[in-house]
Coordinates of C-alpha atoms in Angstrom, one line a residue:
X1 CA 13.4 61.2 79.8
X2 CA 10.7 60.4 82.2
X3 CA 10.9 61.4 85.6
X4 CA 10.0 58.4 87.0
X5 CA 12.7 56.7 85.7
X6 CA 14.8 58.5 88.6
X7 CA 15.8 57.4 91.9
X8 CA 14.1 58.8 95.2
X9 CA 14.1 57.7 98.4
X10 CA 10.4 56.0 99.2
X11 CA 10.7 56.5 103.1
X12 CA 10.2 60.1 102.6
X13 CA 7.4 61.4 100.6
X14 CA 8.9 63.8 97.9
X15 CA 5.9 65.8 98.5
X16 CA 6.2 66.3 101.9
X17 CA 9.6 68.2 104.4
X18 CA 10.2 69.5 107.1
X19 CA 12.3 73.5 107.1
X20 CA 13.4 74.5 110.6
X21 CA 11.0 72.3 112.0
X22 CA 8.3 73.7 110.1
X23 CA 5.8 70.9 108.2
X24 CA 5.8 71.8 104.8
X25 CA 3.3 70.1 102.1
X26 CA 4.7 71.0 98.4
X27 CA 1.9 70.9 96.0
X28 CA 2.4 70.1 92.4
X29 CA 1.1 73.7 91.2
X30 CA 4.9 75.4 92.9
X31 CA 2.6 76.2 96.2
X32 CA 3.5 74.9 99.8
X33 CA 1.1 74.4 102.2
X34 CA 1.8 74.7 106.5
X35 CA -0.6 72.7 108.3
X36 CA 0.1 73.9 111.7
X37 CA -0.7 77.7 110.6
X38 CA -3.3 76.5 107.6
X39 CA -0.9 78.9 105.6
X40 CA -0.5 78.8 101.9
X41 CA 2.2 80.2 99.9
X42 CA 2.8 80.8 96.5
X43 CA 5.7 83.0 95.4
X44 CA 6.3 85.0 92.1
X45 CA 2.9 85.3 90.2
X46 CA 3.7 88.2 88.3
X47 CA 0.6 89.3 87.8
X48 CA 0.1 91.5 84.6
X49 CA 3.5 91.0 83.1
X50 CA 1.7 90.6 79.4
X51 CA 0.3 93.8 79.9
X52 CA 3.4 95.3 81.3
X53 CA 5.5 94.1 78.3
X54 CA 2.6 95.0 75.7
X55 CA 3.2 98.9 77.1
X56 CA 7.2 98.5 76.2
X57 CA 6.4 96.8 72.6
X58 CA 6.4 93.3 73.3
X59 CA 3.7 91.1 72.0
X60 CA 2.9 88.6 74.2
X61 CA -0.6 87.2 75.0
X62 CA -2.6 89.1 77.4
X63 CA -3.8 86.2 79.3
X64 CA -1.1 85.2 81.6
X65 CA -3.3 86.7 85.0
X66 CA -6.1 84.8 84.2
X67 CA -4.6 81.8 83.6
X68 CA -2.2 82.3 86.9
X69 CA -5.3 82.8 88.9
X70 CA -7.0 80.2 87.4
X71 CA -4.3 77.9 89.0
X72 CA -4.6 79.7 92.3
X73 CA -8.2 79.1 92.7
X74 CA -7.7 75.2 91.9
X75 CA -4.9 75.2 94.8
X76 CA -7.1 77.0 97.3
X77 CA -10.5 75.0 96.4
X78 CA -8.0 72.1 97.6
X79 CA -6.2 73.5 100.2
X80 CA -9.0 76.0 101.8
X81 CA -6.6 78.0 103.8
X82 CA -7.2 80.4 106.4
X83 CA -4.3 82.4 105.4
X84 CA -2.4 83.1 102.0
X85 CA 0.8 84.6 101.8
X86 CA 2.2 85.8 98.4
X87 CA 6.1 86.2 98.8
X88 CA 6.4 89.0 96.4
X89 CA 6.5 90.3 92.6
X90 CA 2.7 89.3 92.7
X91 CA 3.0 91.5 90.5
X92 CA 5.1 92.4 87.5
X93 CA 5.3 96.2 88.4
X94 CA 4.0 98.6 90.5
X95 CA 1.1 99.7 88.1
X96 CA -0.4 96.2 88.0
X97 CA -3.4 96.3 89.9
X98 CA -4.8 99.4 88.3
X99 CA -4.5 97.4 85.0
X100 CA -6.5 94.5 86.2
X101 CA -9.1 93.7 84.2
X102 CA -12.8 93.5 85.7
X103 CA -13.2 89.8 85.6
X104 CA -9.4 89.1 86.8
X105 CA -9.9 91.9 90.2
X106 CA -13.4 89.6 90.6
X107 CA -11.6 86.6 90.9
X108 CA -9.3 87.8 93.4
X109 CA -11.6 89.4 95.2
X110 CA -13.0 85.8 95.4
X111 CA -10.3 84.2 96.2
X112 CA -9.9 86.7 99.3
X113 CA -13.1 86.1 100.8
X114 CA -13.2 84.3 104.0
X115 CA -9.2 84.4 104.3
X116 CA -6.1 86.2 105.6
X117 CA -4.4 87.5 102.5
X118 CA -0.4 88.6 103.0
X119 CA 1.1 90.6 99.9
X120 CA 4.3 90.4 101.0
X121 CA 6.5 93.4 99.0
X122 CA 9.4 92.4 96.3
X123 CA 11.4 93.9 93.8
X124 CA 9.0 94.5 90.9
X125 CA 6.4 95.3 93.2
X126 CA 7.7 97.4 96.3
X127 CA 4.5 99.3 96.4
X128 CA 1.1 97.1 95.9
X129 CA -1.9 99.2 95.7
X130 CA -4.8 99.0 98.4
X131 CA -7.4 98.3 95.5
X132 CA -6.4 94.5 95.5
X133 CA -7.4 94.6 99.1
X134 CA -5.2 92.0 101.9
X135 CA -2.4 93.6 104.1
X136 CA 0.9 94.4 102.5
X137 CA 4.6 93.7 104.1
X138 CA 8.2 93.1 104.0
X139 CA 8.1 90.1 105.5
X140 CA 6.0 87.8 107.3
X141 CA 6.7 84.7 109.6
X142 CA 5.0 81.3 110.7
X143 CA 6.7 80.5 113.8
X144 CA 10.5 80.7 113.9
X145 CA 10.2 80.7 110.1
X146 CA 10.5 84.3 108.0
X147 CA 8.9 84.7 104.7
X148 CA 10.4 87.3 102.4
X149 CA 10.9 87.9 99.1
X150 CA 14.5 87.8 98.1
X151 CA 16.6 84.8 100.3
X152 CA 19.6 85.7 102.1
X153 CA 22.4 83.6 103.7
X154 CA 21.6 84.4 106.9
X155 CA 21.2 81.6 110.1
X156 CA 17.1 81.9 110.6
X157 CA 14.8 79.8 108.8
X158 CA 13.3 81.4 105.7
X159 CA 11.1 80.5 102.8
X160 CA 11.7 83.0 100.0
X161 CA 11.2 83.1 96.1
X162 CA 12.4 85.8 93.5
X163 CA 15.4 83.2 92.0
X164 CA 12.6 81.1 90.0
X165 CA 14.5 78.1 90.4
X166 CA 14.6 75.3 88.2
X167 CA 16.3 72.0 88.0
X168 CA 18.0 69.6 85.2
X169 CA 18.7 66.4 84.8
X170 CA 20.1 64.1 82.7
X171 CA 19.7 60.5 82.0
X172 CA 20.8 58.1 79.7
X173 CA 21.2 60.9 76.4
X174 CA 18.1 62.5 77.2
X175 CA 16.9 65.3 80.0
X176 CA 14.2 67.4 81.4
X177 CA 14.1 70.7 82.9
X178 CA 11.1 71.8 85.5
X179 CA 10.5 73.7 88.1
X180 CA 11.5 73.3 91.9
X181 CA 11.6 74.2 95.1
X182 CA 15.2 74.0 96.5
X183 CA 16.1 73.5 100.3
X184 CA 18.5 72.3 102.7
X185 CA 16.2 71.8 105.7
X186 CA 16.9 75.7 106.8
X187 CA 16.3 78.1 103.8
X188 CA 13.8 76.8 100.9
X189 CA 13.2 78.6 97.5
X190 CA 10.2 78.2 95.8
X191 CA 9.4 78.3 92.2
X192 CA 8.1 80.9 90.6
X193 CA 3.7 79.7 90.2
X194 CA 3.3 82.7 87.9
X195 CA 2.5 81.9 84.1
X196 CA 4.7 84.1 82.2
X197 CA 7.6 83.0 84.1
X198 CA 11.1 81.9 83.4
X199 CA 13.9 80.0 85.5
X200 CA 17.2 79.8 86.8
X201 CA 19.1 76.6 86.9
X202 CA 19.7 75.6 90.8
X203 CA 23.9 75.0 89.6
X204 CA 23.8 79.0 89.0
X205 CA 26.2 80.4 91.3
X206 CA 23.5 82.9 92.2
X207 CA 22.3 79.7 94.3
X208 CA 25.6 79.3 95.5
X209 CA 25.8 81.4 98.8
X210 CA 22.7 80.2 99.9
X211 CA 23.1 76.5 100.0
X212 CA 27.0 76.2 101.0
X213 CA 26.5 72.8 102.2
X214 CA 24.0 71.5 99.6
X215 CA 20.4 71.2 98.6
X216 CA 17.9 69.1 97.6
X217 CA 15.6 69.7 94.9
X218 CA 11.8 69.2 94.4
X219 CA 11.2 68.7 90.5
X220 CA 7.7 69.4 90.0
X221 CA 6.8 66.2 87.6
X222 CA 3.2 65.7 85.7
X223 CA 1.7 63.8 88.6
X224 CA 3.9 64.3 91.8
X225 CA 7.2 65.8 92.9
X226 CA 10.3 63.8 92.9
X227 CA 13.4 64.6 95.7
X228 CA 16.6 64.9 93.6
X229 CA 20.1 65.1 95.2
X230 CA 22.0 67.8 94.2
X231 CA 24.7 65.1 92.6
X232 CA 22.0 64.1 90.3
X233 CA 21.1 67.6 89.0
X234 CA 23.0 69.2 85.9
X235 CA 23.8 72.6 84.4
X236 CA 21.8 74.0 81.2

């Protein structure tokens, strides 16, 4: 099923909401951009998680930073921000950034130049090494807004990541599956922007005590994003 063939409102442009009164652009790659604070974030890159499964036995290909940064540097060569905040599990564990390749530390060294760069900590990667460079915390804010890692239901404005959510729909016998950010004009999820990344459907009851009242979701299409009611959005 396409996802064109589903209903949106065209007052509001899917690409575009507002999160505690916050103006929030949300780009096709899974990154959202704040114009007052020329502030990108991505969440969840999970930066040398085919290296860190090749050390346990797993055989996956070892090109999943590359081709995550490679994304990243198309966002930012759009975007230009002043500042870039990653919200955690940048990297897939704690030894990542010593197992950078040449070429891949290059590029992010590139990508650094000229910017504020905000590592903010998560679960896989509590510690991130000085050797990427940028300034590393818990959490990190744009106005009355908090960025963290790992959402919570509490009443302050946050952007988070670390559920990877996804969202499902159905249509006519047929259905698609893609990632999303989530929101409910307080709290937003983003999806995870890394390569090697899975999801979690948004009707997981994981999501469940963080969107009490409801949510909308942001299915990242081919072309552009497309708003989705929570009605509209089915189970795996």
């Amino acid at each position: 099923m396409p996802l064109h063939a589903l209903a949106y409102d065209p007052a509001i442009a899917p690409s575009d909401t507002l999160l505690g009164g916050l103006a929030c652009a949300l780009d096709i790659s899974g990154a959202l951009y704040a114009p007052a604070h020329d502030a990108l974030l991505v969440a969840d890159l999970h930066l040398e998680k085919g290296s860190s499964r090749a050390r346990r036995g797993s055989m996956l290909p070892p090109y999943d930073t590359k081709a995550t940064l490679d994304q990243l540097a198309a966002v930012v060569e759009r975007y230009d921000p002043g500042t870039l905040v990653a919200l955690g599990d940048s990297f897939h564990d704690v030894g990542g950034p010593e197992r950078l390749s040449d070429e891949d530390r290059a590029t992010l060294g590139r990508l650094q130049a000229g910017r504020r760069w905000i590592w903010i900590t998560g679960n896989h990667d509590r510690i991130v090494s000085g050797c990427v460079g940028g300034e590393v915390v818990a959490e990190w804010r744009l106005g009355d807004v908090v960025l963290r890692h790992e959402p919570t239901s509490g009443s302050e404005p946050e952007i988070a990541g670390h559920l990877h959510p996804v969202g499902k729909v159905a249509m006519r016998g047929r259905s698609v599956r893609r990632r999303c950010f989530i929101t409910d004009g307080r709290r937003m999820v983003m999806p995870a922007f890394g390569a090697y990344t899975g999801g979690l459907n948004v009707c997981d009851p994981a999501f469940r005590p963080l969107f009490a009242e409801g949510f909308e979701a942001h299915l990242i299409g081919t072309e552009r994003l497309y708003r989705i009611g929570r009605a509209q959005l089915c189970r795996d």
